[in-house]
Coordinates of N, CA and C in Angstrom, one line a residue:
X1 N -8.4 10.7 -19.6 CA -8.8 11.2 -18.3 C -9.1 10.0 -17.4
X2 N -8.8 10.2 -16.1 CA -9.0 9.1 -15.1 C -10.5 9.2 -14.6
X3 N -11.1 8.0 -14.6 CA -12.4 8.0 -14.1 C -12.5 7.9 -12.6
X4 N -13.3 8.8 -12.0 CA -13.4 8.8 -10.5 C -14.7 8.1 -10.2
X5 N -14.6 7.0 -9.3 CA -15.7 6.3 -8.9 C -15.7 6.1 -7.4
X6 N -16.9 5.9 -6.8 CA -17.0 5.6 -5.4 C -17.0 4.1 -5.3
X7 N -15.8 3.6 -4.8 CA -15.6 2.1 -4.9 C -16.5 1.3 -4.0
X8 N -17.0 0.2 -4.5 CA -17.8 -0.8 -3.7 C -16.9 -2.0 -3.7
X9 N -17.4 -3.1 -3.1 CA -16.6 -4.3 -3.0 C -16.3 -4.9 -4.3
X10 N -17.3 -4.9 -5.3 CA -17.0 -5.4 -6.6 C -16.0 -4.6 -7.4
X11 N -16.0 -3.3 -7.2 CA -15.0 -2.5 -7.9 C -13.6 -2.7 -7.4
X12 N -13.5 -2.8 -6.1 CA -12.3 -3.0 -5.4 C -11.7 -4.4 -5.8
X13 N -12.5 -5.4 -5.9 CA -12.1 -6.7 -6.3 C -11.6 -6.7 -7.8
X14 N -12.3 -6.0 -8.7 CA -11.8 -5.8 -10.0 C -10.5 -5.1 -10.1
X15 N -10.3 -4.0 -9.3 CA -9.1 -3.3 -9.3 C -7.9 -4.1 -8.8
X16 N -8.1 -4.9 -7.7 CA -7.1 -5.7 -7.2 C -6.6 -6.8 -8.2
X17 N -7.6 -7.4 -8.9 CA -7.3 -8.3 -10.0 C -6.6 -7.7 -11.1
X18 N -7.0 -6.5 -11.5 CA -6.3 -5.8 -12.6 C -4.9 -5.5 -12.3
X19 N -4.6 -5.2 -11.0 CA -3.2 -4.9 -10.5 C -2.4 -6.1 -10.2
X20 N -3.0 -7.3 -10.3 CA -2.4 -8.5 -10.0 C -1.9 -8.6 -8.5
X21 N -2.7 -8.1 -7.6 CA -2.5 -8.2 -6.2 C -3.3 -9.4 -5.7
X22 N -2.6 -10.4 -5.1 CA -3.2 -11.6 -4.6 C -4.0 -11.3 -3.4
X23 N -5.2 -11.8 -3.4 CA -6.1 -11.7 -2.3 C -7.1 -12.8 -2.3
X24 N -7.8 -12.9 -1.2 CA -8.9 -13.9 -1.1 C -10.0 -13.3 -0.2
X25 N -11.2 -13.7 -0.5 CA -12.4 -13.3 0.3 C -12.6 -14.3 1.4
X26 N -12.7 -13.8 2.6 CA -12.9 -14.6 3.8 C -14.4 -14.8 4.0
X27 N -14.7 -16.0 4.5 CA -16.1 -16.2 4.8 C -16.5 -15.8 6.3
X28 N -15.5 -15.4 7.0 CA -15.7 -15.0 8.4 C -15.9 -13.5 8.6
X29 N -15.5 -12.7 7.6 CA -15.7 -11.3 7.6 C -15.9 -10.8 6.2
X30 N -16.1 -9.5 6.1 CA -16.4 -8.9 4.8 C -15.1 -8.3 4.2
X31 N -13.9 -8.8 4.7 CA -12.6 -8.2 4.3 C -12.0 -9.0 3.1
X32 N -11.2 -8.3 2.3 CA -10.4 -8.9 1.3 C -9.0 -9.1 1.8
X33 N -8.6 -10.3 2.0 CA -7.3 -10.6 2.7 C -6.2 -10.7 1.7
X34 N -5.1 -10.0 2.0 CA -3.9 -10.0 1.2 C -3.0 -11.2 1.4
X35 N -3.0 -12.1 0.5 CA -2.4 -13.4 0.6 C -0.9 -13.3 1.0
X36 N -0.2 -12.5 0.2 CA 1.3 -12.4 0.4 C 1.7 -11.9 1.8
X37 N 1.0 -10.8 2.2 CA 1.3 -10.3 3.5 C 0.9 -11.2 4.6
X38 N -0.3 -11.8 4.5 CA -0.9 -12.6 5.5 C -0.1 -13.9 5.7
X39 N 0.6 -14.3 4.7 CA 1.4 -15.6 4.8 C 2.7 -15.4 5.6
X40 N 3.1 -14.2 5.9 CA 4.3 -13.9 6.6 C 4.2 -14.2 8.1
X41 N 5.3 -14.7 8.6 CA 5.4 -15.0 10.1 C 5.1 -13.7 10.9
X42 N 4.2 -13.9 11.9 CA 3.9 -12.8 12.8 C 2.7 -12.0 12.4
X43 N 2.2 -12.2 11.1 CA 1.0 -11.5 10.7 C -0.2 -12.4 10.9
X44 N -1.2 -11.9 11.6 CA -2.4 -12.6 11.9 C -3.4 -12.3 10.8
X45 N -3.7 -11.1 10.5 CA -4.6 -10.7 9.4 C -4.1 -9.5 8.7
X46 N -4.3 -9.5 7.4 CA -4.0 -8.3 6.5 C -5.1 -8.2 5.6
X47 N -6.0 -7.2 5.7 CA -7.2 -7.2 5.0 C -7.6 -5.7 4.7
X48 N -8.5 -5.7 3.6 CA -9.0 -4.4 3.2 C -10.5 -4.5 3.3
X49 N -11.1 -3.4 4.0 CA -12.5 -3.4 4.2 C -13.0 -2.2 3.4
X50 N -14.2 -2.4 2.7 CA -14.9 -1.4 2.0 C -15.9 -0.8 2.9
X51 N -15.7 0.4 3.4 CA -16.6 1.0 4.4 C -17.4 2.2 3.7
X52 N -18.3 2.7 4.4 CA -19.1 3.8 3.9 C -18.3 5.0 3.5
X53 N -17.3 5.4 4.3 CA -16.5 6.6 4.0 C -15.3 6.3 3.2
X54 N -14.9 5.1 3.0 CA -13.7 4.8 2.2 C -13.3 3.4 2.4
X55 N -12.0 3.2 2.2 CA -11.3 1.9 2.2 C -10.3 1.9 3.4
X56 N -10.5 0.9 4.2 CA -9.7 0.7 5.4 C -8.8 -0.5 5.2
X57 N -7.5 -0.3 5.2 CA -6.5 -1.4 5.1 C -5.9 -1.6 6.5
X58 N -6.1 -2.8 7.0 CA -5.6 -3.1 8.4 C -4.8 -4.4 8.4
X59 N -3.7 -4.4 9.2 CA -2.9 -5.5 9.4 C -2.6 -5.7 10.9
X60 N -2.8 -6.9 11.4 CA -2.5 -7.2 12.8 C -1.3 -8.1 12.9
X61 N -0.4 -7.6 13.8 CA 0.9 -8.4 14.1 C 0.8 -8.9 15.5
X62 N 1.0 -10.2 15.7 CA 0.9 -10.8 17.0 C 2.2 -10.6 17.7
X63 N 2.1 -10.0 18.9 CA 3.3 -9.7 19.7 C 3.5 -10.7 20.8
X64 N 4.7 -10.9 21.2 CA 5.1 -11.7 22.4 C 4.6 -10.9 23.6
X65 N 4.0 -11.6 24.6 CA 3.6 -10.9 25.8 C 4.7 -10.1 26.5
X66 N 5.9 -10.7 26.4 CA 7.1 -10.0 27.0 C 7.5 -8.7 26.3
X67 N 7.0 -8.5 25.1 CA 7.4 -7.4 24.3 C 6.4 -6.2 24.4
X68 N 5.3 -6.4 25.1 CA 4.3 -5.4 25.2 C 4.9 -4.0 25.7
X69 N 5.6 -4.0 26.7 CA 6.1 -2.8 27.3 C 7.1 -2.1 26.3
X70 N 8.0 -2.8 25.6 CA 8.9 -2.3 24.7 C 8.1 -1.7 23.5
X71 N 7.1 -2.4 23.0 CA 6.4 -2.0 21.9 C 5.6 -0.7 22.2
X72 N 5.0 -0.7 23.4 CA 4.3 0.5 23.9 C 5.2 1.7 24.0
X73 N 6.4 1.5 24.5 CA 7.4 2.6 24.7 C 7.8 3.2 23.3
X74 N 7.8 2.3 22.3 CA 8.2 2.8 20.9 C 7.1 3.2 20.0
X75 N 5.9 3.1 20.5 CA 4.7 3.4 19.7 C 4.7 4.8 19.1
X76 N 5.0 5.8 19.9 CA 5.1 7.2 19.4 C 6.1 7.3 18.3
X77 N 7.3 6.8 18.5 CA 8.3 6.8 17.5 C 7.9 6.1 16.2
X78 N 7.3 4.9 16.3 CA 6.8 4.2 15.2 C 5.8 5.0 14.4
X79 N 4.9 5.6 15.1 CA 3.8 6.4 14.4 C 4.5 7.6 13.7
X80 N 5.6 8.1 14.1 CA 6.3 9.1 13.4 C 7.1 8.6 12.2
X81 N 7.6 7.4 12.4 CA 8.4 6.8 11.3 C 7.5 6.3 10.2
X82 N 6.3 6.0 10.5 CA 5.3 5.5 9.5 C 4.1 6.4 9.5
X83 N 4.3 7.6 8.9 CA 3.2 8.6 9.0 C 1.9 8.2 8.3
X84 N 2.0 7.3 7.3 CA 0.7 7.0 6.6 C 0.0 5.9 7.4
X85 N 0.6 5.3 8.4 CA 0.0 4.2 9.2 C -0.5 4.8 10.5
X86 N -1.6 4.3 11.0 CA -2.0 4.5 12.4 C -1.7 3.2 13.1
X87 N -0.8 3.3 14.1 CA -0.4 2.1 14.9 C -0.9 2.2 16.3
X88 N -1.4 1.1 16.8 CA -1.9 1.0 18.2 C -1.8 -0.5 18.6
X89 N -1.8 -0.7 19.9 CA -1.8 -2.0 20.5 C -3.2 -2.4 20.8
X90 N -3.5 -3.7 20.6 CA -4.8 -4.3 20.9 C -4.5 -5.4 21.9
X91 N -4.8 -5.1 23.2 CA -4.5 -6.1 24.2 C -5.8 -6.5 24.9
X92 N -6.1 -7.8 25.0 CA -7.3 -8.2 25.7 C -7.0 -9.6 26.3
X93 N -7.8 -10.1 27.2 CA -7.6 -11.3 27.9 C -7.7 -12.6 27.1
X94 N -8.4 -12.5 26.0 CA -8.7 -13.7 25.2 C -7.7 -14.1 24.2
X95 N -6.7 -13.3 23.9 CA -5.8 -13.6 22.8 C -4.4 -12.9 23.1
X96 N -3.5 -13.3 22.3 CA -2.1 -12.7 22.5 C -2.2 -11.2 22.0
X97 N -1.4 -10.4 22.6 CA -1.4 -8.9 22.2 C -1.1 -8.8 20.8
X98 N -1.6 -7.7 20.2 CA -1.4 -7.4 18.8 C -1.0 -6.0 18.6
X99 N -0.2 -5.7 17.6 CA 0.0 -4.4 17.1 C -0.8 -4.3 15.8
X100 N -1.7 -3.2 15.7 CA -2.5 -3.0 14.6 C -2.0 -1.8 13.8
X101 N -1.8 -2.1 12.5 CA -1.4 -1.0 11.6 C -2.5 -0.8 10.6
X102 N -3.0 0.4 10.4 CA -4.1 0.6 9.5 C -3.9 2.0 8.8
X103 N -4.6 2.0 7.6 CA -4.6 3.3 6.8 C -6.0 3.4 6.2
X104 N -6.4 4.6 6.0 CA -7.8 4.8 5.4 C -7.7 5.7 4.2
X105 N -8.3 5.3 3.1 CA -8.4 6.1 1.9 C -9.8 6.6 1.9
X106 N -10.0 7.9 2.1 CA -11.4 8.4 2.1 C -11.9 8.4 0.6
X107 N -13.0 7.8 0.4 CA -13.5 7.6 -0.9 C -15.0 8.0 -1.2
X108 N -15.6 8.7 -0.3 CA -17.0 9.0 -0.4 C -17.2 9.9 -1.7
X109 N -16.2 10.7 -2.0 CA -16.3 11.6 -3.2 C -15.7 10.9 -4.4
X110 N -15.2 9.7 -4.3 CA -14.7 8.9 -5.4 C -13.2 8.9 -5.4
X111 N -12.6 7.9 -6.0 CA -11.2 7.7 -6.2 C -11.0 7.1 -7.6
X112 N -9.7 7.3 -8.1 CA -9.4 6.7 -9.4 C -8.7 5.4 -9.1
X113 N -8.5 4.6 -10.2 CA -7.8 3.4 -10.1 C -6.3 3.6 -9.6
X114 N -5.7 4.7 -10.2 CA -4.3 5.0 -9.8 C -4.2 5.4 -8.3
X115 N -5.2 6.2 -7.8 CA -5.2 6.5 -6.4 C -5.3 5.3 -5.5
X116 N -6.2 4.4 -5.9 CA -6.5 3.2 -5.2 C -5.2 2.3 -5.1
X117 N -4.6 2.1 -6.3 CA -3.4 1.2 -6.3 C -2.2 1.8 -5.5
X118 N -2.1 3.1 -5.7 CA -1.0 3.8 -4.9 C -1.3 3.6 -3.4
X119 N -2.5 3.8 -3.0 CA -2.9 3.6 -1.6 C -2.5 2.2 -1.1
X120 N -3.0 1.2 -1.8 CA -2.8 -0.2 -1.4 C -1.3 -0.5 -1.4
X121 N -0.6 -0.1 -2.4 CA 0.9 -0.5 -2.5 C 1.7 0.3 -1.4
X122 N 1.4 1.5 -1.3 CA 2.1 2.3 -0.3 C 1.9 1.8 1.1
X123 N 0.6 1.4 1.4 CA 0.3 0.9 2.8 C 0.9 -0.5 3.0
X124 N 0.9 -1.3 2.0 CA 1.5 -2.7 2.1 C 3.0 -2.5 2.2
X125 N 3.6 -1.7 1.5 CA 5.1 -1.5 1.6 C 5.5 -1.0 3.0
X126 N 4.7 0.0 3.5 CA 5.0 0.5 4.9 C 4.8 -0.6 5.9
X127 N 3.8 -1.4 5.7 CA 3.5 -2.5 6.7 C 4.6 -3.5 6.7
X128 N 5.1 -3.8 5.5 CA 6.2 -4.8 5.4 C 7.4 -4.3 6.1
X129 N 7.7 -3.0 5.9 CA 8.8 -2.4 6.6 C 8.6 -2.4 8.2
X130 N 7.4 -2.1 8.6 CA 7.1 -2.2 10.0 C 7.3 -3.6 10.5
X131 N 6.8 -4.6 9.8 CA 6.9 -6.0 10.1 C 8.4 -6.3 10.3
X132 N 9.3 -5.9 9.4 CA 10.7 -6.2 9.5 C 11.3 -5.5 10.7
X133 N 10.9 -4.3 11.0 CA 11.3 -3.6 12.2 C 10.9 -4.4 13.5
X134 N 9.7 -4.8 13.5 CA 9.2 -5.6 14.7 C 10.0 -6.9 14.8
X135 N 10.3 -7.6 13.7 CA 11.1 -8.8 13.7 C 12.5 -8.5 14.3
X136 N 13.1 -7.5 13.8 CA 14.5 -7.1 14.3 C 14.4 -6.8 15.8
X137 N 13.4 -6.2 16.3 CA 13.3 -5.9 17.7 C 12.9 -7.1 18.5
X138 N 12.5 -8.2 17.9 CA 12.2 -9.4 18.5 C 10.9 -9.3 19.3
X139 N 9.9 -8.6 18.7 CA 8.6 -8.4 19.4 C 7.6 -9.4 19.0
X140 N 7.8 -10.0 17.9 CA 6.7 -10.8 17.3 C 6.7 -12.2 17.9
X141 N 5.5 -12.8 18.0 CA 5.2 -14.1 18.4 C 5.4 -15.1 17.3
X142 N 6.2 -16.1 17.4 CA 6.4 -17.1 16.4 C 5.7 -18.4 16.8
X143 N 5.1 -19.1 15.8 CA 4.3 -20.3 16.1 C 5.0 -21.3 16.9
X144 N 6.3 -21.5 16.7 CA 7.0 -22.5 17.5 C 7.4 -22.1 18.8
X145 N 7.1 -20.9 19.3 CA 7.5 -20.4 20.6 C 6.6 -21.0 21.7
X146 N 5.5 -21.6 21.3 CA 4.7 -22.2 22.4 C 5.2 -23.5 22.8
X147 N 6.2 -24.0 22.1 CA 6.8 -25.3 22.5 C 7.9 -25.0 23.5
X148 N 7.9 -25.7 24.6 CA 9.0 -25.5 25.6 C 10.2 -26.2 25.2
X149 N 11.4 -25.6 25.4 CA 12.6 -26.2 25.0 C 12.9 -27.4 25.9
X150 N 13.6 -28.4 25.4 CA 13.9 -29.6 26.2 C 14.8 -29.2 27.3
X151 N 14.7 -29.8 28.5 CA 15.6 -29.5 29.6 C 17.0 -29.9 29.2
X152 N 18.0 -29.0 29.7 CA 19.4 -29.3 29.4 C 19.8 -30.4 30.3
X153 N 20.7 -31.2 29.8 CA 21.2 -32.3 30.6 C 22.4 -31.8 31.3
X154 N 22.7 -32.5 32.4 CA 23.9 -32.2 33.2 C 23.6 -31.5 34.5
X155 N 24.5 -31.4 35.3 CA 24.3 -30.8 36.6 C 24.4 -29.3 36.5
X156 N 23.6 -28.6 37.4 CA 23.6 -27.2 37.4 C 24.7 -26.6 38.4
X157 N 25.3 -27.4 39.2 CA 26.3 -26.9 40.2 C 27.7 -27.4 39.9

């Protein structure tokens, strides 16, 4: 029989270790960061938060400012294509725009290890597919984009 528990941070850490899912604990927040996803180009943060009502898995993708309108226009379609994810844009004056993908596993009444692992893996898989779609659409900001290309030599006329 599967044991149902209300997961806390220690339980979630044990389950991630048991499932061999690479993560680290950040000293800036109370999230468990997913190393593999976070190391991908375009991903700012990929983390799991243990909240009062359950577990929130959130990933932030950094968008090129020129891609905001295209991403906004496709947001309804993307939310339909990825029904387990809640997708929205986070735009403010202090940082580059981001697309946020998140999912919530309600856990106040408890979850099993199998439910937890299914939730994490399904959410990570959907997020990777979303990341690939955003890369193909050329919406993501790449670190070397802030470098300006050298001027072309030769006359323009």
